[in-house]
PDB file of C-alpha atoms in Angstrom:
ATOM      1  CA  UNK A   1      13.108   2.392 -24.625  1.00  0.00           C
ATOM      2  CA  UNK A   2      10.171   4.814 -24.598  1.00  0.00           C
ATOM      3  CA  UNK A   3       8.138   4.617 -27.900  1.00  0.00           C
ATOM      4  CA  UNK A   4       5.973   8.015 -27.948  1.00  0.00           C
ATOM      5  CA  UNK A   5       4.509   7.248 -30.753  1.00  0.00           C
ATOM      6  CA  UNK A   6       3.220   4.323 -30.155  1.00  0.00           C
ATOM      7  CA  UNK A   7       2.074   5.386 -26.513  1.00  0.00           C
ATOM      8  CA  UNK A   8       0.014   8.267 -27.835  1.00  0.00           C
ATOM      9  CA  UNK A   9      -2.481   6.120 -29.096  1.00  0.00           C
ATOM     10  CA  UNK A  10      -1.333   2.125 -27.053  1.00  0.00           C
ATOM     11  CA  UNK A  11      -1.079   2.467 -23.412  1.00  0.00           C
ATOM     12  CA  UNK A  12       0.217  -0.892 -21.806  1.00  0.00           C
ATOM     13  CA  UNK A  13      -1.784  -1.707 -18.697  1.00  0.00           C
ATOM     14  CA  UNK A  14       1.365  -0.867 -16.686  1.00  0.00           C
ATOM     15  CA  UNK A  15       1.518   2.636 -18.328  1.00  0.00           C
ATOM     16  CA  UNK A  16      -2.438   2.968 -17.482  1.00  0.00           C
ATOM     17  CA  UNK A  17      -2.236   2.002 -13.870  1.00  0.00           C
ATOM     18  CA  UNK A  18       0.517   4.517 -13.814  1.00  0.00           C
ATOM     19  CA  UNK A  19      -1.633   7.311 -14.966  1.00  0.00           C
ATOM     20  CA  UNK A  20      -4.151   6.284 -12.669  1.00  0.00           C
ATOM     21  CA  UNK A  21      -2.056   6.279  -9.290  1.00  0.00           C
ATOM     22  CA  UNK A  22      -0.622   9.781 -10.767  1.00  0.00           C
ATOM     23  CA  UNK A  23      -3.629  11.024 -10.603  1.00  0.00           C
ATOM     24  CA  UNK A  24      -4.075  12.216 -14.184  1.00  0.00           C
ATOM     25  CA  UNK A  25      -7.095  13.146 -15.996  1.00  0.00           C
ATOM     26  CA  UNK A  26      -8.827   9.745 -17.090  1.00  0.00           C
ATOM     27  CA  UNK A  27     -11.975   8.773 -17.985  1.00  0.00           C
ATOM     28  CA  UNK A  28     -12.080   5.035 -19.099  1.00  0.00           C
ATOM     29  CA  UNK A  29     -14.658   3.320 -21.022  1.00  0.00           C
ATOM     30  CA  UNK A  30     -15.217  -0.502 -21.586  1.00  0.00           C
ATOM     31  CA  UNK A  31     -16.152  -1.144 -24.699  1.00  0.00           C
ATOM     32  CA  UNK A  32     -18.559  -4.509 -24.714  1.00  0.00           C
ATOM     33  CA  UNK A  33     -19.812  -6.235 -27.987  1.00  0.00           C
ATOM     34  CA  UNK A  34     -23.046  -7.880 -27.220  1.00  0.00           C
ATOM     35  CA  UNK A  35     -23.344 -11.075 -28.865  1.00  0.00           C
ATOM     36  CA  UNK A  36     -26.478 -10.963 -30.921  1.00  0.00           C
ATOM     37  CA  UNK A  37     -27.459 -14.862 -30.432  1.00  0.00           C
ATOM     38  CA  UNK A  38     -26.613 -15.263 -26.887  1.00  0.00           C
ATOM     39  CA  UNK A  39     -26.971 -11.542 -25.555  1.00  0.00           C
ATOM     40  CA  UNK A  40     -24.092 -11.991 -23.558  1.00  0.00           C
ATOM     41  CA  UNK A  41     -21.190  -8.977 -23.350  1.00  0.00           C
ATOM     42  CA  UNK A  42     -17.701  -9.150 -24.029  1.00  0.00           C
ATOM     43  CA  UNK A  43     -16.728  -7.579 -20.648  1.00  0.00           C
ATOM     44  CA  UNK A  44     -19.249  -9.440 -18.446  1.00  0.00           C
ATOM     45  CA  UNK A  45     -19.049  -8.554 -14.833  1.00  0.00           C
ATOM     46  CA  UNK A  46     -15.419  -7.571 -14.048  1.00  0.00           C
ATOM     47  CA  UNK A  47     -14.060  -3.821 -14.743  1.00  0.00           C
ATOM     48  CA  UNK A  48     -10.927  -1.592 -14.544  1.00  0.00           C
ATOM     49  CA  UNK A  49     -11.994   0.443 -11.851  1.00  0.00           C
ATOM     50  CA  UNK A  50     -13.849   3.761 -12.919  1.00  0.00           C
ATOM     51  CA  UNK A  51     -14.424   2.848 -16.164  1.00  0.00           C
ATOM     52  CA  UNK A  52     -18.126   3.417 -17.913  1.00  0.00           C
ATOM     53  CA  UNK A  53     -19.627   0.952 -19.894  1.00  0.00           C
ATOM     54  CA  UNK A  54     -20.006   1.785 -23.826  1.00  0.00           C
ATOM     55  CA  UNK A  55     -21.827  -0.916 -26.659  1.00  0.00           C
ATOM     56  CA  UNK A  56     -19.819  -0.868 -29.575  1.00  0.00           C
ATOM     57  CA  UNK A  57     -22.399  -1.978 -32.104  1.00  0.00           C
ATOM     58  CA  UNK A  58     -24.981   0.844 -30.718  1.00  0.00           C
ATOM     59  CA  UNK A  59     -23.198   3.948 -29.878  1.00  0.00           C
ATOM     60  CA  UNK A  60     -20.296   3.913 -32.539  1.00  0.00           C
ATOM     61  CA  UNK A  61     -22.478   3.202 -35.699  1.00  0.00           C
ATOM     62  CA  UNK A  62     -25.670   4.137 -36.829  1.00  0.00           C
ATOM     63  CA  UNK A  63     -27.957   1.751 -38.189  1.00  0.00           C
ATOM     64  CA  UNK A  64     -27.069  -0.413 -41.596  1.00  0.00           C
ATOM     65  CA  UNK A  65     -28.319   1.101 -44.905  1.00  0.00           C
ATOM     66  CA  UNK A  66     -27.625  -0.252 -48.128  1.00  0.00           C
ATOM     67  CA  UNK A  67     -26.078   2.845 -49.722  1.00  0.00           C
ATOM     68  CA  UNK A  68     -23.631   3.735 -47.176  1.00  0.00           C
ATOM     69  CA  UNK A  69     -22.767   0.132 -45.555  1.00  0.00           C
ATOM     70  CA  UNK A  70     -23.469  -2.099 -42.551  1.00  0.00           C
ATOM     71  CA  UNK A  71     -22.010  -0.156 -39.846  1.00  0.00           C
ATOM     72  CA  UNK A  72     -21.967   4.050 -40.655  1.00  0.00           C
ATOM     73  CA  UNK A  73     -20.762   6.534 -38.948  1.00  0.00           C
ATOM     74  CA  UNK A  74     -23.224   7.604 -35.929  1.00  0.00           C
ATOM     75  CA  UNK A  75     -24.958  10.528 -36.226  1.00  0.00           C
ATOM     76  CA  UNK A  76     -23.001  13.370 -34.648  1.00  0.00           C
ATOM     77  CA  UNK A  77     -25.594  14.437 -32.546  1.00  0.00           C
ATOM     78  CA  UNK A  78     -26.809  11.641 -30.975  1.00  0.00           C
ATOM     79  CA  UNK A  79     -23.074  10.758 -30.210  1.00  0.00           C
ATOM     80  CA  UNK A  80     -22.187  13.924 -28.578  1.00  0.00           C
ATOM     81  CA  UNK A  81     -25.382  12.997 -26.428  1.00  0.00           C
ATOM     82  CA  UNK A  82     -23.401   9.776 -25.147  1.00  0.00           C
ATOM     83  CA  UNK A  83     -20.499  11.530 -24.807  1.00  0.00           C
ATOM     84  CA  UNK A  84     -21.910  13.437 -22.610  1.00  0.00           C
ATOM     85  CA  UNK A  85     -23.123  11.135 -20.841  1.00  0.00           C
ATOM     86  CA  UNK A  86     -20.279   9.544 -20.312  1.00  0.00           C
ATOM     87  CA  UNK A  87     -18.380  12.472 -19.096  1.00  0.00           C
ATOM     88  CA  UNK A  88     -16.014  13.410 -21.972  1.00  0.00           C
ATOM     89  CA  UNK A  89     -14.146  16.684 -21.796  1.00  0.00           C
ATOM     90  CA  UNK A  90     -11.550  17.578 -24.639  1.00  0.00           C
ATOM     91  CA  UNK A  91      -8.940  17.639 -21.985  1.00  0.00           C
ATOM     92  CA  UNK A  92      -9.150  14.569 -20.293  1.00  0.00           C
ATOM     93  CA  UNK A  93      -7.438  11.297 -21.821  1.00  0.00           C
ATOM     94  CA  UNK A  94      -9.747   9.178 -22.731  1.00  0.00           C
ATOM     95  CA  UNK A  95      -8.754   5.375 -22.868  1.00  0.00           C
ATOM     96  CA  UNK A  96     -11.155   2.604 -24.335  1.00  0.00           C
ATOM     97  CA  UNK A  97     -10.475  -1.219 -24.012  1.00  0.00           C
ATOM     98  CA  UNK A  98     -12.461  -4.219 -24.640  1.00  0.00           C
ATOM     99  CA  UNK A  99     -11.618  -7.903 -23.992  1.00  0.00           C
ATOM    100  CA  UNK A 100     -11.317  -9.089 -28.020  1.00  0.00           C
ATOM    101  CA  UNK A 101      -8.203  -7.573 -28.982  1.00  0.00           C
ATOM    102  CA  UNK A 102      -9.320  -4.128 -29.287  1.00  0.00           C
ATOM    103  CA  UNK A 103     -10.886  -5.163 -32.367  1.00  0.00           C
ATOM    104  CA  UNK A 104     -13.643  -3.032 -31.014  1.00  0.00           C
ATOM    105  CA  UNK A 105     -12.035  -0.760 -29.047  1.00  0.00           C
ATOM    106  CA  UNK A 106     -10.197   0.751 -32.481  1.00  0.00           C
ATOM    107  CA  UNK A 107     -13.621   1.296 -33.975  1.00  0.00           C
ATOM    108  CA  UNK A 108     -14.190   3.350 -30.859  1.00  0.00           C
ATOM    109  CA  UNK A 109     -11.001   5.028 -31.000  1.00  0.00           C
ATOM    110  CA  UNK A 110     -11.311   6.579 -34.554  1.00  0.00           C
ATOM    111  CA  UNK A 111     -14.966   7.378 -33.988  1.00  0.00           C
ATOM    112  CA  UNK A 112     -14.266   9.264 -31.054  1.00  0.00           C
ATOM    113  CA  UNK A 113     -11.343  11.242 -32.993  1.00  0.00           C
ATOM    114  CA  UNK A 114     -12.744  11.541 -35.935  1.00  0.00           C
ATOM    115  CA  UNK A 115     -15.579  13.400 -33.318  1.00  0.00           C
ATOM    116  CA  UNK A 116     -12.879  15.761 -32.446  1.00  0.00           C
ATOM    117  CA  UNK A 117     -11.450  14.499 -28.832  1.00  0.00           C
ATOM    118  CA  UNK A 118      -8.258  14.784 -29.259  1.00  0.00           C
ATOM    119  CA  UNK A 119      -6.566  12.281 -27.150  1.00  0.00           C
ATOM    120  CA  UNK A 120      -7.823   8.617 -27.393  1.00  0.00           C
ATOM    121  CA  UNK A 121      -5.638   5.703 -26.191  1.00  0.00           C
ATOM    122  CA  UNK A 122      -6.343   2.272 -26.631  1.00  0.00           C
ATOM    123  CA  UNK A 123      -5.455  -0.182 -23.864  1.00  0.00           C
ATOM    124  CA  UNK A 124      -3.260  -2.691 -25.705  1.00  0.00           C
ATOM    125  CA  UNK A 125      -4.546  -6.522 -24.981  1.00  0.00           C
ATOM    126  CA  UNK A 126      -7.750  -5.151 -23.140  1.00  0.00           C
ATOM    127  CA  UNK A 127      -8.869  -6.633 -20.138  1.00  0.00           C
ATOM    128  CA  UNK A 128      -7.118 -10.030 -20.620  1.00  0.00           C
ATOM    129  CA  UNK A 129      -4.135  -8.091 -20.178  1.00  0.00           C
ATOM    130  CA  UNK A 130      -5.059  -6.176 -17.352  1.00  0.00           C
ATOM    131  CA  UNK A 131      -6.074  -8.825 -15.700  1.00  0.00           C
ATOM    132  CA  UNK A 132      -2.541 -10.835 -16.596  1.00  0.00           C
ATOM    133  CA  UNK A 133      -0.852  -7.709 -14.912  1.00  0.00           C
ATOM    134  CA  UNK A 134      -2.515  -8.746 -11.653  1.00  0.00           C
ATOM    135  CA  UNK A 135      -3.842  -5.183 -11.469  1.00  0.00           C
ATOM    136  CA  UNK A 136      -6.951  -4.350  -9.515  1.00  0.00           C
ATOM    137  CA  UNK A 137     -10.798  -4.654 -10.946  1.00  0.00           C
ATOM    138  CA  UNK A 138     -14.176  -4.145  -9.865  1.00  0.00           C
ATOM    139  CA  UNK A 139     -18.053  -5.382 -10.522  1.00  0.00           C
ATOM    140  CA  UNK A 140     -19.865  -2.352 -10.101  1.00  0.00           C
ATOM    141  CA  UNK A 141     -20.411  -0.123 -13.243  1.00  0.00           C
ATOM    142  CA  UNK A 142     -18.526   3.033 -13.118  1.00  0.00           C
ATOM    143  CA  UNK A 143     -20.435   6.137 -12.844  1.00  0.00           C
ATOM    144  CA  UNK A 144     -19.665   9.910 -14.604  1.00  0.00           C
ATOM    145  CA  UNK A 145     -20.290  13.378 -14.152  1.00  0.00           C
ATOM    146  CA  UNK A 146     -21.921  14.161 -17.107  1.00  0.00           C
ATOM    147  CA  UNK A 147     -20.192  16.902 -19.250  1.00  0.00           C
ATOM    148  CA  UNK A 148     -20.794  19.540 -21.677  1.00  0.00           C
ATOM    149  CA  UNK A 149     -18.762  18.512 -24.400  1.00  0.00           C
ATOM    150  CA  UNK A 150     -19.321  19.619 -27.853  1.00  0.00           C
ATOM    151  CA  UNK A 151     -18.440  17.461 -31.013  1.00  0.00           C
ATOM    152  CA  UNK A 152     -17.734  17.645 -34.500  1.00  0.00           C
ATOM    153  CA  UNK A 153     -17.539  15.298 -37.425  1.00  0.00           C
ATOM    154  CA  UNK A 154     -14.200  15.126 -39.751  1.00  0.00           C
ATOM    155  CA  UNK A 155     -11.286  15.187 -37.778  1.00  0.00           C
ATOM    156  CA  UNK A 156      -9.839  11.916 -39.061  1.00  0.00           C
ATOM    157  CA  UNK A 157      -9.132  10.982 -42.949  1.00  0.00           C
ATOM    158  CA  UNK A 158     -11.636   9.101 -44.506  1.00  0.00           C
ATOM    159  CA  UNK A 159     -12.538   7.643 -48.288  1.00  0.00           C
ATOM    160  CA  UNK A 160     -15.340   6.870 -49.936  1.00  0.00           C
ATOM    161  CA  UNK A 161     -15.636   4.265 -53.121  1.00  0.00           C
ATOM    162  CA  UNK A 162     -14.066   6.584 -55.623  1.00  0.00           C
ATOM    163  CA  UNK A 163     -11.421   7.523 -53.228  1.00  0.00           C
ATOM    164  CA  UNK A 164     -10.508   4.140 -52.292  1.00  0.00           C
ATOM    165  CA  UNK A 165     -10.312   3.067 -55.793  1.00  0.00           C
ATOM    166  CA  UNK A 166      -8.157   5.977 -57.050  1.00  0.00           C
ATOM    167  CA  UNK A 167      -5.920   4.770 -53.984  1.00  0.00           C
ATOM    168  CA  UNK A 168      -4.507   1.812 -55.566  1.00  0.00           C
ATOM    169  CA  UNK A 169      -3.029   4.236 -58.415  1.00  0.00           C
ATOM    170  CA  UNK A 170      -1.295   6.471 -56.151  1.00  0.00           C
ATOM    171  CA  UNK A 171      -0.637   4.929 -52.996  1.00  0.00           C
ATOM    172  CA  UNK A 172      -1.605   1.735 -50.595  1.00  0.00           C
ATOM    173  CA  UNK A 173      -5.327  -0.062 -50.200  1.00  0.00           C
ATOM    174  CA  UNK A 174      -5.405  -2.205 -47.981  1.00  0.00           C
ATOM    175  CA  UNK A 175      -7.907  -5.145 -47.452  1.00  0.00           C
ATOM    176  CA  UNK A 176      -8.330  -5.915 -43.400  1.00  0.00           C
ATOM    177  CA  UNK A 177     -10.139  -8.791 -43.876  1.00  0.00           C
ATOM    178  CA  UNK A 178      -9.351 -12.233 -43.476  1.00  0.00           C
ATOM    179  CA  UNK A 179      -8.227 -13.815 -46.712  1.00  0.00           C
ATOM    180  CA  UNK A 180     -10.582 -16.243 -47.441  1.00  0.00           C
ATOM    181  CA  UNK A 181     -12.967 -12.918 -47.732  1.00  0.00           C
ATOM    182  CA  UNK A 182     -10.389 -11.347 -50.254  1.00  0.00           C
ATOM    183  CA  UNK A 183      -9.797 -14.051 -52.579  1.00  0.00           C
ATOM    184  CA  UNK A 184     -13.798 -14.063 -52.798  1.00  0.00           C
ATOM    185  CA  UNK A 185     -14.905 -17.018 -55.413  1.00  0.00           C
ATOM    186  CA  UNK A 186     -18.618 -17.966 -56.065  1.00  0.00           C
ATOM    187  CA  UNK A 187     -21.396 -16.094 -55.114  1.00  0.00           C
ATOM    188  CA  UNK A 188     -24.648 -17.663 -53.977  1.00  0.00           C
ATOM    189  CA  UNK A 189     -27.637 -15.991 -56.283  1.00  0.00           C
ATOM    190  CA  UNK A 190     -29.141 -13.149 -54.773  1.00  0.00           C
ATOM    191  CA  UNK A 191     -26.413 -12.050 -52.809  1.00  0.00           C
ATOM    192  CA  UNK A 192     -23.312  -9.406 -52.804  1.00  0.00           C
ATOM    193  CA  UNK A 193     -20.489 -10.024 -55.035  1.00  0.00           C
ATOM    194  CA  UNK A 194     -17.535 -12.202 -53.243  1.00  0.00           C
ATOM    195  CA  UNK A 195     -13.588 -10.661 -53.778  1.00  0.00           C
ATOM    196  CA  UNK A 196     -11.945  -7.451 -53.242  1.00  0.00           C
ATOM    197  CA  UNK A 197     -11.491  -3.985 -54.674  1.00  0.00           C
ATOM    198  CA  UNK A 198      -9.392  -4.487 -57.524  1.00  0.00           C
ATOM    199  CA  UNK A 199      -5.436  -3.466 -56.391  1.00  0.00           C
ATOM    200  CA  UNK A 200      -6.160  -3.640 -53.116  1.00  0.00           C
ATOM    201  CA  UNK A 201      -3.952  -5.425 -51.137  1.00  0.00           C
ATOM    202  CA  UNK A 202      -4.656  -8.136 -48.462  1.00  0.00           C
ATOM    203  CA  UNK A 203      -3.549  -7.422 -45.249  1.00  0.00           C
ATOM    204  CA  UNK A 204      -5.480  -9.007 -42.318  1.00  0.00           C
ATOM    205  CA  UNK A 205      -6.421  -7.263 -39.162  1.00  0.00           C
ATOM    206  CA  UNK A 206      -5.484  -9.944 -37.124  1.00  0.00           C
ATOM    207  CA  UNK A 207      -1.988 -10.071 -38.131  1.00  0.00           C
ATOM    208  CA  UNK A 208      -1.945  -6.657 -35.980  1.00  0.00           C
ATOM    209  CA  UNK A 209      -1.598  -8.777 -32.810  1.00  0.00           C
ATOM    210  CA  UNK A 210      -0.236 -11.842 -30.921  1.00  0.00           C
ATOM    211  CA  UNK A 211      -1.686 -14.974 -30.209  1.00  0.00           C
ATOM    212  CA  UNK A 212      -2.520 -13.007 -26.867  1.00  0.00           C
ATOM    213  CA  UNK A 213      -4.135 -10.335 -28.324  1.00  0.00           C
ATOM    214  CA  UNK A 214      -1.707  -7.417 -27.283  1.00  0.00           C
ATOM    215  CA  UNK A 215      -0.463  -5.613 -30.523  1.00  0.00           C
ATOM    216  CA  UNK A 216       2.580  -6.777 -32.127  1.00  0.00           C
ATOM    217  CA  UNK A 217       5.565  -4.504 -31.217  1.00  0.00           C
ATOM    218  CA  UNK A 218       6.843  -1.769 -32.987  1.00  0.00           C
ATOM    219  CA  UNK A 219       9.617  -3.184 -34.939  1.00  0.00           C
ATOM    220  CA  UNK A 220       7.276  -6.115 -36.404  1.00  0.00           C
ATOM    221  CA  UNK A 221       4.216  -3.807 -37.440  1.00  0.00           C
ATOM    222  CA  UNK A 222       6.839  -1.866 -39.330  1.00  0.00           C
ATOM    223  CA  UNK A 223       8.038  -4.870 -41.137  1.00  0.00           C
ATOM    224  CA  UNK A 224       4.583  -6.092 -42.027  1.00  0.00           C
ATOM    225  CA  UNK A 225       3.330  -3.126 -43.307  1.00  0.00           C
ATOM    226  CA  UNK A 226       6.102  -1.976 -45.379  1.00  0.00           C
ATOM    227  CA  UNK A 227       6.397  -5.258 -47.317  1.00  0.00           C
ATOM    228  CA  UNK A 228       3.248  -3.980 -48.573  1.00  0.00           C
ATOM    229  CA  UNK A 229       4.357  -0.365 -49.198  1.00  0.00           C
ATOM    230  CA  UNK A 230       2.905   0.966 -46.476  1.00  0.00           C
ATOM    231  CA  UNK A 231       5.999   2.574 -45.450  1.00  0.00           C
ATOM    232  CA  UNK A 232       4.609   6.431 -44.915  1.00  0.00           C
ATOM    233  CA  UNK A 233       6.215   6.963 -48.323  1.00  0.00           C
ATOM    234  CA  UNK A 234       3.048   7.082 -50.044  1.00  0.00           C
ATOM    235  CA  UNK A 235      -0.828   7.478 -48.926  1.00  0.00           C
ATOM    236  CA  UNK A 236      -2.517   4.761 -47.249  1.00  0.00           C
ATOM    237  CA  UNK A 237      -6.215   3.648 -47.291  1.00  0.00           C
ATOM    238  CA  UNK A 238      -7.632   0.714 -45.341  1.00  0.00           C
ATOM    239  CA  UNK A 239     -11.040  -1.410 -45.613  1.00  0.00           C
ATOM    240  CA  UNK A 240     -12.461  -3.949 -44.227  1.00  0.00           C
ATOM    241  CA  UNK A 241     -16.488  -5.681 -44.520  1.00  0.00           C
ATOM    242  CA  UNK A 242     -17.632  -2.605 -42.681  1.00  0.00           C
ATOM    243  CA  UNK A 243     -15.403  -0.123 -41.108  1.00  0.00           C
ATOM    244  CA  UNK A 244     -14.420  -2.445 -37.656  1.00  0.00           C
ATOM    245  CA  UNK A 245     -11.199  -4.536 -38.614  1.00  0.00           C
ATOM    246  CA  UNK A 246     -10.088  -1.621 -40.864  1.00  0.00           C
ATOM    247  CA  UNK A 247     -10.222   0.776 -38.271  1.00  0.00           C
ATOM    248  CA  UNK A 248      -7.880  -1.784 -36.029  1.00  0.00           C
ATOM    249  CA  UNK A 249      -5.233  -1.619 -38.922  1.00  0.00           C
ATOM    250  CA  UNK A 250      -5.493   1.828 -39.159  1.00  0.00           C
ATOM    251  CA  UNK A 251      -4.636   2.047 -34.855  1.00  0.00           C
ATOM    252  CA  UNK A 252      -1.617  -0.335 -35.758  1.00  0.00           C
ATOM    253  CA  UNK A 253      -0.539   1.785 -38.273  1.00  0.00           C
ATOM    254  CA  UNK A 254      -0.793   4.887 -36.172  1.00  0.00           C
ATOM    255  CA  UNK A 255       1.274   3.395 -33.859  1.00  0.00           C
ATOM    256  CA  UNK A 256       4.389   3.402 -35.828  1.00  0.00           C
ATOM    257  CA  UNK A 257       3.391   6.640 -37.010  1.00  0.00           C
ATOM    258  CA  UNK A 258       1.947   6.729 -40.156  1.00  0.00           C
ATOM    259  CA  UNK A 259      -1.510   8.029 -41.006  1.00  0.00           C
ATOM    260  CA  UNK A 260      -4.199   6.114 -42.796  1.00  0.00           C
ATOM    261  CA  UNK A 261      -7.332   6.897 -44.161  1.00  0.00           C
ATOM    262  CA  UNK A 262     -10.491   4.506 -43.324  1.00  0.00           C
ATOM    263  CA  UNK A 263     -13.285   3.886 -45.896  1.00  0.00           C
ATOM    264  CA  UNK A 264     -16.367   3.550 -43.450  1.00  0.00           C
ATOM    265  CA  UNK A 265     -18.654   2.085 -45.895  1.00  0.00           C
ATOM    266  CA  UNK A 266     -16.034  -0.526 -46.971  1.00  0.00           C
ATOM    267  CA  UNK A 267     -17.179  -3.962 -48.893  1.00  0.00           C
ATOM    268  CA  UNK A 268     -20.726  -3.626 -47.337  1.00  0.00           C
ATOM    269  CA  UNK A 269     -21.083  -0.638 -49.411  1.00  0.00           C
ATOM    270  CA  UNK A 270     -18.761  -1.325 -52.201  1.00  0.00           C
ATOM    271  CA  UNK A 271     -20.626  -4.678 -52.949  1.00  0.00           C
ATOM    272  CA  UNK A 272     -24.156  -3.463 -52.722  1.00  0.00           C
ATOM    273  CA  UNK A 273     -23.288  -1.156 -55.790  1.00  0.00           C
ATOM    274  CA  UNK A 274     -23.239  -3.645 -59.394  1.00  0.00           C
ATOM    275  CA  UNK A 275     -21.938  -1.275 -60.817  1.00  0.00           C
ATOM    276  CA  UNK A 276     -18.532  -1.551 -58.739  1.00  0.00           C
ATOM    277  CA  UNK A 277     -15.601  -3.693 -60.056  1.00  0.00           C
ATOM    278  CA  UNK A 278     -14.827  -6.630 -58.229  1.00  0.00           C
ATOM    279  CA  UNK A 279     -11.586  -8.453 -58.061  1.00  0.00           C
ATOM    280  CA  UNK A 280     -11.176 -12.335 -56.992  1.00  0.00           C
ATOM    281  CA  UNK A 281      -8.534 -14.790 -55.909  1.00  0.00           C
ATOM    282  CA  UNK A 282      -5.212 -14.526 -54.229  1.00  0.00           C
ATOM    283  CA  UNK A 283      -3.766 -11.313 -56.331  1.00  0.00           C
ATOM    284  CA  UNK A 284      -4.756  -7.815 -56.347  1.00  0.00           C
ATOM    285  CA  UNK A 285      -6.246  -7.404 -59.875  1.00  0.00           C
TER     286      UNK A 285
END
């Protein structure tokens, strides 16, 4: 059966292909991570066809600062200069993918929403899955006709520390991270506290997917999120070490349908504050 929901936001490479041969308005962007020790990209060589390479560490965050965390927001101008580059129009669907589980591919997602475009899909599994599906690729870089598009900042729900601390009295923080990085324990002198925002509840962004990196189906994401009362009942917050991961779980959740706001700044910014509680071990408090 046809999930809208979660196919407003998760296209399956079959869905995407279809769009394509329909001839509806796409633009595609591959999302690489360059890996800072070997300078090799997540995406290497082979492409969907069309699609316009985007860096997810360089045009999705601005540069780390202490006060607001390791990856911020970019600056709204100098994304709407990409965008433009790129070839984004407000009317086109835009769908990103990457090859690590859209672990980066999220991150572009909500940046690129919370920039105003309204219609952002995420290819679910990436290019391991398109490739899988036996569907057709490409080596040369796509190219774009570059646009006029005009952006805003704010149109997705966001907290910041006092917001995501009120959270845990009135609805649902949740802690992306793995767990080792919740529970915390000793910290090494000189560096950021080690633990989690007190009441916030662990829920790792890697539990969004399958051991082959396509997002868990419908019915399970429901299940995993409600046992932790994330059940569109009540307001839900996630964070993660800075804004990536958390922005994953917040995809997930959108695809059963239920809206949750991201705290950019997350534990990079929440730690580098002494003044902030801190929370260790296995529970939330």
């Amino acid at each position: 059966m046809h999930d809208a929901v979660r196919s407003a936001v998760l296209l399956t490479p079959a869905e995407l292909k279809s769009m394509m041969d329909a001839g509806r308005d796409l633009i595609i962007l591959a999302v690489q991570s360059i890996n800072p020790y070997t300078g090799a990209d997540s995406i290497r060589a082979t492409r969907i066809p069309g699609a316009i390479d985007t860096e997810a560490y360089a045009d999705f965050q601005s540069p780390s600062a202490t006060e607001r965390g390791a990856r911020p927001l970019p600056d709204i101008a100098e994304l709407q200069a990409r965008a433009r580059t790129w070839g984004l129009r407000p009317e086109a669907t835009i769908v990103v993918y990457d090859s690590d589980r859209s672990m980066v591919a999220a991150r572009a997602w909500w940046v690129l929403r919370w920039a105003g475009l309204p219609d952002i899909r995420v290819l679910d599994g990436g290019m391991p899955a398109w490739l899988v599906a036996g569907l057709p690729v490409e080596s040369v870089r796509g190219t774009a006709t570059p646009s006029m598009v005009e952006l805003t900042p704010g149109h997705m729900p966001e907290l910041d520390a006092d917001a995501a601390l009120a959270l845990v009295e009135t609805g649902v923080l949740l802690d992306a991270r793995i767990r080792p990085n919740y529970v915390g324990g000793p910290t090494p002198a000189g560096a950021p506290p080690r633990g989690h925002i007190p009441g916030a509840l662990s829920a790792p962004a890697p539990d969004n997917v399958t051991d082959y990196g396509n997002f868990a189906d419908s019915h399970a994401l429901r299940e995993i999120y409600a046992a932790l009362g994330a059940d569109g009942t009540r307001p839900v917050g996630v964070y993660c070490g800075a804004g990536m991961s958390a922005a994953h779980s917040v995809l997930a959740l959108a695809a059963i349908g239920i809206k949750a706001s991201l705290y950019v700044g997350s534990w990079s910014q929440w730690a580098a504050d002494p003044v902030r509680p801190v929370a260790r071990g296995g529970r939330p408090r």
